[in-house]
Amino acid sequence: MKHSDVLIIGGGIIGGSIAYHLAKSKVNVVILEQDRAGAHASRAAAGMLGAQVEMHQPGPLADVCLKSRSMFPELAEELREQTGLDIELNRSGLIKPARSEEEAAGLKERMKWQKAVWLDRKECLEKEKGLGEEVIGGLFFPEEFQVSAPRLTQALIRAAQQQGAELIEDCKVIDFCVENGRIRKVVTPHEEWAADTVVLATGAWTGIASRRLGLNLPVYPVKGESLALKTTRPSLNHTIFGNDVYIVPKANGEWIIGATEKVHQWDPGVTAEAVYRLIADASRYLPAVKELNISRMWASVRPGTPDRLPVIGRLETVDHCIVATGHFRNGILLSPWTGQVVTRLILGETEEECLPFSPRRFTG
């Protein structure tokens, strides 16, 4: 049987960030990934750091999202220095357009508790001349950055490996042996592992993993379908975040358009209905969308929870087991903070920030 100080199950953005922060703290860590690192939601994400635009009210989630967003400039430089990888941090900001006076009033109400700037139609067009005729104004969020989600995942895992972490891919956990309330053995098809601490960073598969521990954490898959359009010139400078669709310009000249939300669906295919709806919705904000070629399309599953909050913290009924999952649409955004807070928990520090997200709200 092999041993590690910390065994992370899941090699996506969350598992990678935890491994990176642990390795920085000189902790021996091994990541077990059932497929390839970053192969699922971390690869599919558009990379928006929507700490404000994704929040509809103040609260603990909004607080940690803002904190995590503030970590990205330093993290980007740190990862570039260590790995040579550019995570493509784009600081141009985000526009949330309004297409009616009612929408405009709602957005202006958000300005009472969010740092944003109201733009009338003329000011919106000064930033993005291609906006459609329906747009009457919008909120501008100057600090809503974006990154390349695949590059960020790759950089975190590479940096963790450079500092001693081990990644084992194509290694599916098939069982846990629990004795006296503690995981004594993690079973894979090839070998068995023991660890001082086990971290479940299992994303949409957390419900399955938790049942193997005799629990039933209500983390479920939410399928998201997206597509990319190829442009010949950089004609979009800012992320456009509509009511049912977003358009994110990338460094390679693509516009990523996403994403559907289909609860409890695992099917990896992209439906014609999804493509039609995404293009129709996006073209109401940017008419040029209809004229561009589709370069690729994809689907993946994000981890959802009943209260739409992540699940982060120690399991009450299983000693030395920490859960870090349920980030839904905010996994990329919350990856630095999650890696940091889970590392603090493992090192024995009290971390009250994660208490609102404790798994105990589901396990009693």
mmCIF file of C-alpha atoms in Angstrom:
data_model
loop_
_atom_site.group_PDB
_atom_site.id
_atom_site.type_symbol
_atom_site.label_atom_id
_atom_site.label_comp_id
_atom_site.label_asym_id
_atom_site.label_seq_id
_atom_site.Cartn_x
_atom_site.Cartn_y
_atom_site.Cartn_z
ATOM 1 C CA MET A 1 0.000 0.000 0.000
ATOM 2 C CA LYS A 2 1.260 3.443 -0.937
ATOM 3 C CA HIS A 3 1.077 6.453 1.384
ATOM 4 C CA SER A 4 0.812 10.208 1.057
ATOM 5 C CA ASP A 5 0.393 12.960 3.614
ATOM 6 C CA VAL A 6 -2.541 14.274 1.587
ATOM 7 C CA LEU A 7 -4.427 12.388 -1.092
ATOM 8 C CA ILE A 8 -6.519 14.584 -3.386
ATOM 9 C CA ILE A 9 -9.180 12.788 -5.392
ATOM 10 C CA GLY A 10 -9.878 14.857 -8.480
ATOM 11 C CA GLY A 11 -7.457 16.590 -10.833
ATOM 12 C CA GLY A 12 -9.562 19.516 -11.987
ATOM 13 C CA ILE A 13 -9.077 23.195 -11.188
ATOM 14 C CA ILE A 14 -10.002 22.750 -7.511
ATOM 15 C CA GLY A 15 -7.809 19.706 -6.926
ATOM 16 C CA GLY A 16 -4.983 21.422 -8.787
ATOM 17 C CA SER A 17 -5.230 24.593 -6.728
ATOM 18 C CA ILE A 18 -5.284 22.660 -3.448
ATOM 19 C CA ALA A 19 -2.254 20.640 -4.553
ATOM 20 C CA TYR A 20 -0.416 23.815 -5.521
ATOM 21 C CA HIS A 21 -1.003 25.548 -2.185
ATOM 22 C CA LEU A 22 -0.147 22.395 -0.241
ATOM 23 C CA ALA A 23 3.050 21.832 -2.208
ATOM 24 C CA LYS A 24 4.052 25.455 -1.535
ATOM 25 C CA SER A 25 3.688 24.622 2.162
ATOM 26 C CA LYS A 26 6.024 21.610 1.739
ATOM 27 C CA VAL A 27 3.245 19.053 2.236
ATOM 28 C CA ASN A 28 3.577 15.698 0.486
ATOM 29 C CA VAL A 29 0.566 15.456 -1.840
ATOM 30 C CA VAL A 30 -0.725 13.035 -4.473
ATOM 31 C CA ILE A 31 -3.585 13.718 -6.924
ATOM 32 C CA LEU A 32 -5.642 10.808 -8.235
ATOM 33 C CA GLU A 33 -7.532 11.730 -11.420
ATOM 34 C CA GLN A 34 -9.984 9.305 -13.040
ATOM 35 C CA ASP A 35 -9.346 10.656 -16.553
ATOM 36 C CA ARG A 36 -6.877 13.368 -17.587
ATOM 37 C CA ALA A 37 -6.163 16.402 -15.443
ATOM 38 C CA GLY A 38 -8.597 19.226 -16.190
ATOM 39 C CA ALA A 39 -10.564 17.082 -18.644
ATOM 40 C CA HIS A 40 -14.066 18.059 -17.565
ATOM 41 C CA ALA A 41 -15.579 21.301 -16.205
ATOM 42 C CA SER A 42 -12.159 22.943 -15.880
ATOM 43 C CA ARG A 43 -11.539 22.512 -19.597
ATOM 44 C CA ALA A 44 -15.047 23.582 -20.583
ATOM 45 C CA ALA A 45 -15.255 26.797 -18.542
ATOM 46 C CA ALA A 46 -15.164 30.200 -20.218
ATOM 47 C CA GLY A 47 -12.846 31.483 -17.483
ATOM 48 C CA MET A 48 -14.896 34.473 -16.304
ATOM 49 C CA LEU A 49 -14.034 35.801 -12.846
ATOM 50 C CA GLY A 50 -17.585 37.000 -12.205
ATOM 51 C CA ALA A 51 -17.337 37.881 -8.539
ATOM 52 C CA GLN A 52 -19.952 40.617 -8.991
ATOM 53 C CA VAL A 53 -22.036 39.822 -12.040
ATOM 54 C CA GLU A 54 -22.816 36.286 -10.827
ATOM 55 C CA MET A 55 -23.959 37.513 -7.406
ATOM 56 C CA HIS A 56 -27.537 38.693 -6.876
ATOM 57 C CA GLN A 57 -27.195 39.666 -3.232
ATOM 58 C CA PRO A 58 -24.458 40.320 -0.661
ATOM 59 C CA GLY A 59 -23.413 37.485 1.612
ATOM 60 C CA PRO A 60 -20.624 35.007 2.426
ATOM 61 C CA LEU A 61 -20.379 33.699 -1.144
ATOM 62 C CA ALA A 62 -20.057 37.200 -2.596
ATOM 63 C CA ASP A 63 -17.389 38.000 0.000
ATOM 64 C CA VAL A 64 -15.159 35.027 -0.806
ATOM 65 C CA CYS A 65 -15.681 35.502 -4.552
ATOM 66 C CA LEU A 66 -14.352 39.054 -4.275
ATOM 67 C CA LYS A 67 -11.441 37.868 -2.170
ATOM 68 C CA SER A 68 -10.567 35.110 -4.617
ATOM 69 C CA ARG A 69 -10.806 37.458 -7.612
ATOM 70 C CA SER A 70 -8.313 39.807 -5.972
ATOM 71 C CA MET A 71 -5.773 36.953 -5.822
ATOM 72 C CA PHE A 72 -5.532 36.484 -9.593
ATOM 73 C CA PRO A 73 -3.066 39.226 -10.633
ATOM 74 C CA GLU A 74 -0.433 37.968 -8.203
ATOM 75 C CA LEU A 75 -1.251 34.329 -8.989
ATOM 76 C CA ALA A 76 -0.871 34.941 -12.728
ATOM 77 C CA GLU A 77 2.629 36.352 -12.268
ATOM 78 C CA GLU A 78 3.577 33.627 -9.813
ATOM 79 C CA LEU A 79 2.518 30.851 -12.183
ATOM 80 C CA ARG A 80 4.216 32.505 -15.154
ATOM 81 C CA GLU A 81 7.497 32.731 -13.242
ATOM 82 C CA GLN A 82 7.303 29.133 -12.044
ATOM 83 C CA THR A 83 5.974 27.380 -15.129
ATOM 84 C CA GLY A 84 6.370 29.760 -18.075
ATOM 85 C CA LEU A 85 2.634 29.436 -18.743
ATOM 86 C CA ASP A 86 0.502 32.502 -19.370
ATOM 87 C CA ILE A 87 -3.019 32.050 -17.958
ATOM 88 C CA GLU A 88 -4.141 34.941 -20.218
ATOM 89 C CA LEU A 89 -5.478 37.237 -17.522
ATOM 90 C CA ASN A 90 -7.652 39.739 -19.388
ATOM 91 C CA ARG A 91 -8.354 42.904 -17.385
ATOM 92 C CA SER A 92 -10.635 44.682 -19.859
ATOM 93 C CA GLY A 93 -13.737 44.232 -17.701
ATOM 94 C CA LEU A 94 -17.302 43.097 -18.313
ATOM 95 C CA ILE A 95 -20.501 44.726 -19.542
ATOM 96 C CA LYS A 96 -23.933 43.539 -18.427
ATOM 97 C CA PRO A 97 -26.337 45.110 -20.921
ATOM 98 C CA ALA A 98 -29.968 46.077 -20.315
ATOM 99 C CA ARG A 99 -32.546 45.675 -23.075
ATOM 100 C CA SER A 100 -35.485 47.312 -21.274
ATOM 101 C CA GLU A 101 -36.163 50.020 -18.722
ATOM 102 C CA GLU A 102 -37.104 47.316 -16.228
ATOM 103 C CA GLU A 103 -33.752 45.580 -16.661
ATOM 104 C CA ALA A 104 -31.981 48.924 -16.408
ATOM 105 C CA ALA A 105 -33.726 49.699 -13.122
ATOM 106 C CA GLY A 106 -32.719 46.323 -11.702
ATOM 107 C CA LEU A 107 -29.102 46.823 -12.694
ATOM 108 C CA LYS A 108 -28.996 50.303 -11.203
ATOM 109 C CA GLU A 109 -30.344 48.844 -7.949
ATOM 110 C CA ARG A 110 -27.337 46.518 -7.838
ATOM 111 C CA MET A 111 -25.046 49.551 -7.875
ATOM 112 C CA LYS A 112 -26.094 50.235 -4.284
ATOM 113 C CA TRP A 113 -24.004 47.292 -3.062
ATOM 114 C CA GLN A 114 -21.710 46.530 -6.002
ATOM 115 C CA LYS A 115 -18.798 48.453 -7.438
ATOM 116 C CA ALA A 116 -19.927 49.146 -10.995
ATOM 117 C CA VAL A 117 -20.530 52.018 -13.409
ATOM 118 C CA TRP A 118 -23.787 52.697 -15.265
ATOM 119 C CA LEU A 119 -23.338 53.370 -18.971
ATOM 120 C CA ASP A 120 -26.049 54.788 -21.215
ATOM 121 C CA ARG A 121 -26.384 53.450 -24.751
ATOM 122 C CA LYS A 122 -23.914 55.938 -26.213
ATOM 123 C CA GLU A 123 -21.319 55.071 -23.571
ATOM 124 C CA CYS A 124 -21.887 51.341 -24.135
ATOM 125 C CA LEU A 125 -21.295 51.807 -27.862
ATOM 126 C CA GLU A 126 -18.087 53.711 -27.144
ATOM 127 C CA LYS A 127 -16.816 50.535 -25.473
ATOM 128 C CA GLU A 128 -18.408 48.027 -27.861
ATOM 129 C CA LYS A 129 -19.628 49.468 -31.136
ATOM 130 C CA GLY A 130 -21.153 46.162 -32.227
ATOM 131 C CA LEU A 131 -23.860 46.032 -29.553
ATOM 132 C CA GLY A 132 -27.374 45.454 -30.878
ATOM 133 C CA GLU A 133 -30.159 47.984 -31.165
ATOM 134 C CA GLU A 134 -32.048 46.469 -28.217
ATOM 135 C CA VAL A 135 -29.300 47.479 -25.778
ATOM 136 C CA ILE A 136 -30.317 50.718 -24.023
ATOM 137 C CA GLY A 137 -27.467 50.790 -21.488
ATOM 138 C CA GLY A 138 -25.630 48.549 -19.086
ATOM 139 C CA LEU A 139 -23.478 48.081 -16.033
ATOM 140 C CA PHE A 140 -19.724 48.110 -16.527
ATOM 141 C CA PHE A 141 -17.701 46.022 -14.080
ATOM 142 C CA PRO A 142 -14.081 47.163 -14.557
ATOM 143 C CA GLU A 143 -12.601 44.499 -12.250
ATOM 144 C CA GLU A 144 -14.439 41.483 -13.656
ATOM 145 C CA PHE A 145 -11.440 39.839 -15.314
ATOM 146 C CA GLN A 146 -11.205 36.577 -17.233
ATOM 147 C CA VAL A 147 -8.574 33.898 -17.783
ATOM 148 C CA SER A 148 -7.982 30.810 -19.872
ATOM 149 C CA ALA A 149 -9.450 28.055 -17.699
ATOM 150 C CA PRO A 150 -7.474 25.211 -19.344
ATOM 151 C CA ARG A 151 -4.217 27.149 -19.049
ATOM 152 C CA LEU A 152 -4.888 28.013 -15.404
ATOM 153 C CA THR A 153 -5.562 24.360 -14.551
ATOM 154 C CA GLN A 154 -2.441 23.247 -16.398
ATOM 155 C CA ALA A 155 -0.302 25.903 -14.718
ATOM 156 C CA LEU A 156 -1.520 25.068 -11.207
ATOM 157 C CA ILE A 157 -0.867 21.366 -11.620
ATOM 158 C CA ARG A 158 2.506 21.895 -13.291
ATOM 159 C CA ALA A 159 3.581 24.282 -10.521
ATOM 160 C CA ALA A 160 2.425 21.776 -7.900
ATOM 161 C CA GLN A 161 4.430 19.029 -9.604
ATOM 162 C CA GLN A 162 7.518 21.225 -9.770
ATOM 163 C CA GLN A 163 7.288 21.563 -5.994
ATOM 164 C CA GLY A 164 6.960 17.833 -5.402
ATOM 165 C CA ALA A 165 3.289 16.950 -5.897
ATOM 166 C CA GLU A 166 2.513 13.761 -7.810
ATOM 167 C CA LEU A 167 -0.288 13.455 -10.371
ATOM 168 C CA ILE A 168 -1.624 10.013 -11.302
ATOM 169 C CA GLU A 169 -4.026 10.080 -14.239
ATOM 170 C CA ASP A 170 -6.420 7.379 -15.476
ATOM 171 C CA CYS A 171 -6.733 6.328 -11.845
ATOM 172 C CA LYS A 172 -10.351 5.958 -10.772
ATOM 173 C CA VAL A 173 -11.169 5.510 -7.087
ATOM 174 C CA ILE A 174 -13.519 2.541 -6.845
ATOM 175 C CA ASP A 175 -13.908 2.224 -3.080
ATOM 176 C CA PHE A 176 -13.002 3.468 0.384
ATOM 177 C CA CYS A 177 -12.303 1.282 3.369
ATOM 178 C CA VAL A 178 -13.539 3.120 6.473
ATOM 179 C CA GLU A 179 -12.742 1.808 9.952
ATOM 180 C CA ASN A 180 -13.668 3.521 13.219
ATOM 181 C CA GLY A 181 -14.790 6.633 11.371
ATOM 182 C CA ARG A 182 -11.609 7.104 9.356
ATOM 183 C CA ILE A 183 -10.557 6.273 5.794
ATOM 184 C CA ARG A 184 -7.955 3.563 6.179
ATOM 185 C CA LYS A 185 -7.625 2.735 2.511
ATOM 186 C CA VAL A 186 -8.452 4.287 -0.864
ATOM 187 C CA VAL A 187 -8.866 1.604 -3.511
ATOM 188 C CA THR A 188 -8.100 2.038 -7.221
ATOM 189 C CA PRO A 189 -7.945 -0.658 -9.923
ATOM 190 C CA HIS A 190 -4.157 -0.678 -9.793
ATOM 191 C CA GLU A 191 -3.144 -0.014 -6.194
ATOM 192 C CA GLU A 192 -4.289 1.008 -2.737
ATOM 193 C CA TRP A 193 -3.485 4.230 -0.920
ATOM 194 C CA ALA A 194 -3.380 5.420 2.655
ATOM 195 C CA ALA A 195 -3.163 9.083 3.661
ATOM 196 C CA ASP A 196 -3.178 11.283 6.723
ATOM 197 C CA THR A 197 -5.849 13.422 5.021
ATOM 198 C CA VAL A 198 -8.119 12.671 2.067
ATOM 199 C CA VAL A 199 -9.588 15.544 0.046
ATOM 200 C CA LEU A 200 -12.634 15.005 -2.151
ATOM 201 C CA ALA A 201 -12.286 17.475 -5.024
ATOM 202 C CA THR A 202 -14.524 15.283 -7.131
ATOM 203 C CA GLY A 203 -16.786 17.898 -8.744
ATOM 204 C CA ALA A 204 -20.007 16.537 -10.206
ATOM 205 C CA TRP A 205 -18.988 13.030 -9.107
ATOM 206 C CA THR A 206 -19.050 13.961 -5.397
ATOM 207 C CA GLY A 207 -22.465 12.419 -4.815
ATOM 208 C CA ILE A 208 -21.134 9.084 -6.056
ATOM 209 C CA ALA A 209 -17.950 9.365 -3.973
ATOM 210 C CA SER A 210 -19.824 10.353 -0.818
ATOM 211 C CA ARG A 211 -22.151 7.352 -1.061
ATOM 212 C CA ARG A 212 -19.092 5.103 -0.994
ATOM 213 C CA LEU A 213 -18.354 6.713 2.373
ATOM 214 C CA GLY A 214 -21.863 6.011 3.639
ATOM 215 C CA LEU A 215 -22.969 9.615 3.126
ATOM 216 C CA ASN A 216 -25.228 11.340 0.641
ATOM 217 C CA LEU A 217 -23.891 14.779 -0.166
ATOM 218 C CA PRO A 218 -26.404 16.342 -2.575
ATOM 219 C CA VAL A 219 -23.888 17.385 -5.219
ATOM 220 C CA TYR A 220 -25.243 16.686 -8.686
ATOM 221 C CA PRO A 221 -24.252 17.273 -12.318
ATOM 222 C CA VAL A 222 -25.432 20.358 -14.190
ATOM 223 C CA LYS A 223 -24.622 19.903 -17.849
ATOM 224 C CA GLY A 224 -23.438 22.968 -19.693
ATOM 225 C CA GLU A 225 -23.162 23.295 -23.474
ATOM 226 C CA SER A 226 -20.996 25.954 -25.115
ATOM 227 C CA LEU A 227 -19.597 26.855 -28.489
ATOM 228 C CA ALA A 228 -16.814 28.996 -29.916
ATOM 229 C CA LEU A 229 -16.936 31.339 -32.892
ATOM 230 C CA LYS A 230 -13.805 32.254 -34.820
ATOM 231 C CA THR A 231 -13.211 35.903 -35.675
ATOM 232 C CA THR A 232 -10.721 37.375 -38.125
ATOM 233 C CA ARG A 233 -10.195 40.560 -36.164
ATOM 234 C CA PRO A 234 -10.373 41.532 -32.451
ATOM 235 C CA SER A 235 -13.813 43.150 -32.712
ATOM 236 C CA LEU A 236 -14.883 42.434 -29.120
ATOM 237 C CA ASN A 237 -12.939 43.906 -26.223
ATOM 238 C CA HIS A 238 -15.080 43.110 -23.176
ATOM 239 C CA THR A 239 -17.015 40.143 -21.879
ATOM 240 C CA ILE A 240 -20.736 40.589 -22.559
ATOM 241 C CA PHE A 241 -22.892 39.011 -19.852
ATOM 242 C CA GLY A 242 -26.565 38.818 -20.791
ATOM 243 C CA ASN A 243 -29.525 37.350 -18.976
ATOM 244 C CA ASP A 244 -29.277 33.875 -20.502
ATOM 245 C CA VAL A 245 -25.972 33.918 -22.344
ATOM 246 C CA TYR A 246 -22.422 35.252 -22.154
ATOM 247 C CA ILE A 247 -19.897 36.079 -24.871
ATOM 248 C CA VAL A 248 -16.232 35.970 -23.851
ATOM 249 C CA PRO A 249 -13.458 37.112 -26.256
ATOM 250 C CA LYS A 250 -10.309 35.021 -26.056
ATOM 251 C CA ALA A 251 -6.681 35.701 -26.941
ATOM 252 C CA ASN A 252 -6.778 33.213 -29.842
ATOM 253 C CA GLY A 253 -9.512 35.181 -31.624
ATOM 254 C CA GLU A 254 -12.422 33.013 -30.501
ATOM 255 C CA TRP A 255 -15.600 34.193 -28.845
ATOM 256 C CA ILE A 256 -16.862 31.649 -26.344
ATOM 257 C CA ILE A 257 -20.646 31.578 -26.058
ATOM 258 C CA GLY A 258 -22.290 29.732 -23.199
ATOM 259 C CA ALA A 259 -23.806 28.072 -21.443
ATOM 260 C CA THR A 260 -26.858 25.926 -20.932
ATOM 261 C CA GLU A 261 -27.839 24.530 -17.532
ATOM 262 C CA LYS A 262 -29.341 21.038 -17.619
ATOM 263 C CA VAL A 263 -29.702 19.562 -14.146
ATOM 264 C CA HIS A 264 -28.914 15.874 -13.542
ATOM 265 C CA GLN A 265 -27.711 15.306 -17.103
ATOM 266 C CA TRP A 266 -24.457 13.472 -17.871
ATOM 267 C CA ASP A 267 -24.820 13.191 -21.668
ATOM 268 C CA PRO A 268 -21.627 14.621 -23.252
ATOM 269 C CA GLY A 269 -23.291 15.660 -26.516
ATOM 270 C CA VAL A 270 -24.272 19.156 -27.680
ATOM 271 C CA THR A 271 -27.843 19.411 -28.929
ATOM 272 C CA ALA A 272 -28.975 21.391 -31.952
ATOM 273 C CA GLU A 273 -31.510 23.131 -29.707
ATOM 274 C CA ALA A 274 -28.705 24.363 -27.441
ATOM 275 C CA VAL A 275 -26.687 25.740 -30.367
ATOM 276 C CA TYR A 276 -29.758 27.475 -31.788
ATOM 277 C CA ARG A 277 -30.702 29.048 -28.452
ATOM 278 C CA LEU A 278 -27.179 30.208 -27.601
ATOM 279 C CA ILE A 279 -26.708 31.857 -30.993
ATOM 280 C CA ALA A 280 -30.183 33.418 -30.923
ATOM 281 C CA ASP A 281 -29.661 34.841 -27.418
ATOM 282 C CA ALA A 282 -26.119 36.046 -28.123
ATOM 283 C CA SER A 283 -27.103 37.755 -31.382
ATOM 284 C CA ARG A 284 -29.600 39.950 -29.520
ATOM 285 C CA TYR A 285 -26.604 41.531 -27.793
ATOM 286 C CA LEU A 286 -24.095 41.217 -30.649
ATOM 287 C CA PRO A 287 -25.734 40.804 -34.094
ATOM 288 C CA ALA A 288 -22.360 39.908 -35.655
ATOM 289 C CA VAL A 289 -22.593 36.534 -33.924
ATOM 290 C CA LYS A 290 -24.797 35.223 -36.746
ATOM 291 C CA GLU A 291 -22.148 35.983 -39.350
ATOM 292 C CA LEU A 292 -19.277 34.093 -37.719
ATOM 293 C CA ASN A 293 -18.237 30.472 -38.182
ATOM 294 C CA ILE A 294 -18.535 27.947 -35.377
ATOM 295 C CA SER A 295 -15.021 26.647 -34.695
ATOM 296 C CA ARG A 296 -15.953 24.092 -32.024
ATOM 297 C CA MET A 297 -18.618 23.109 -29.509
ATOM 298 C CA TRP A 298 -18.527 21.082 -26.319
ATOM 299 C CA ALA A 299 -20.360 20.037 -23.174
ATOM 300 C CA SER A 300 -19.347 19.166 -19.643
ATOM 301 C CA VAL A 301 -20.852 18.838 -16.182
ATOM 302 C CA ARG A 302 -20.516 21.308 -13.313
ATOM 303 C CA PRO A 303 -21.129 20.374 -9.667
ATOM 304 C CA GLY A 304 -24.399 21.871 -8.402
ATOM 305 C CA THR A 305 -25.930 21.921 -4.919
ATOM 306 C CA PRO A 306 -29.498 22.583 -3.723
ATOM 307 C CA ASP A 307 -28.603 25.984 -2.227
ATOM 308 C CA ARG A 308 -26.127 26.896 -4.996
ATOM 309 C CA LEU A 309 -23.313 27.249 -2.471
ATOM 310 C CA PRO A 310 -20.046 25.303 -2.582
ATOM 311 C CA VAL A 311 -19.330 22.514 -0.117
ATOM 312 C CA ILE A 312 -16.026 23.117 1.634
ATOM 313 C CA GLY A 313 -14.875 21.750 4.974
ATOM 314 C CA ARG A 314 -14.312 18.689 7.106
ATOM 315 C CA LEU A 315 -16.743 15.808 7.123
ATOM 316 C CA GLU A 316 -18.213 15.360 10.585
ATOM 317 C CA THR A 317 -18.658 11.590 10.354
ATOM 318 C CA VAL A 318 -15.355 10.737 8.636
ATOM 319 C CA ASP A 319 -12.180 11.907 10.349
ATOM 320 C CA HIS A 320 -9.407 13.558 8.348
ATOM 321 C CA CYS A 321 -11.565 13.884 5.237
ATOM 322 C CA ILE A 322 -12.179 17.283 3.641
ATOM 323 C CA VAL A 323 -14.632 18.101 0.879
ATOM 324 C CA ALA A 324 -14.022 20.853 -1.697
ATOM 325 C CA THR A 325 -16.722 20.773 -4.338
ATOM 326 C CA GLY A 326 -20.061 22.198 -5.473
ATOM 327 C CA HIS A 327 -18.630 25.397 -6.975
ATOM 328 C CA PHE A 328 -21.120 25.251 -9.876
ATOM 329 C CA ARG A 329 -20.359 28.222 -12.190
ATOM 330 C CA ASN A 330 -17.673 29.691 -9.927
ATOM 331 C CA GLY A 331 -15.000 26.989 -9.867
ATOM 332 C CA ILE A 332 -12.421 28.970 -11.837
ATOM 333 C CA LEU A 333 -13.100 32.137 -9.847
ATOM 334 C CA LEU A 334 -12.944 30.411 -6.460
ATOM 335 C CA SER A 335 -9.971 28.162 -7.189
ATOM 336 C CA PRO A 336 -7.282 30.344 -5.520
ATOM 337 C CA TRP A 337 -9.336 30.914 -2.368
ATOM 338 C CA THR A 338 -10.383 27.262 -2.141
ATOM 339 C CA GLY A 339 -6.809 26.068 -2.485
ATOM 340 C CA GLN A 340 -5.720 28.457 0.224
ATOM 341 C CA VAL A 341 -8.518 27.729 2.692
ATOM 342 C CA VAL A 342 -8.277 23.936 2.336
ATOM 343 C CA THR A 343 -4.522 24.126 2.884
ATOM 344 C CA ARG A 344 -5.139 26.073 6.086
ATOM 345 C CA LEU A 345 -7.604 23.448 7.274
ATOM 346 C CA ILE A 346 -5.102 20.668 6.633
ATOM 347 C CA LEU A 347 -2.362 22.568 8.448
ATOM 348 C CA GLY A 348 -4.642 22.832 11.475
ATOM 349 C CA GLU A 349 -5.486 26.503 11.250
ATOM 350 C CA THR A 350 -8.949 27.707 12.174
ATOM 351 C CA GLU A 351 -10.614 29.054 9.071
ATOM 352 C CA GLU A 352 -13.988 30.605 9.781
ATOM 353 C CA GLU A 353 -14.379 31.799 6.192
ATOM 354 C CA CYS A 354 -15.474 28.366 5.043
ATOM 355 C CA LEU A 355 -18.027 27.747 7.814
ATOM 356 C CA PRO A 356 -21.011 28.941 5.696
ATOM 357 C CA PHE A 357 -20.055 26.277 3.149
ATOM 358 C CA SER A 358 -19.545 23.387 5.572
ATOM 359 C CA PRO A 359 -20.815 19.946 4.487
ATOM 360 C CA ARG A 360 -22.456 19.707 7.900
ATOM 361 C CA ARG A 361 -25.437 21.648 6.536
ATOM 362 C CA PHE A 362 -26.272 18.475 4.601
ATOM 363 C CA THR A 363 -24.929 15.738 6.896
ATOM 364 C CA GLY A 364 -26.386 17.096 10.182
#
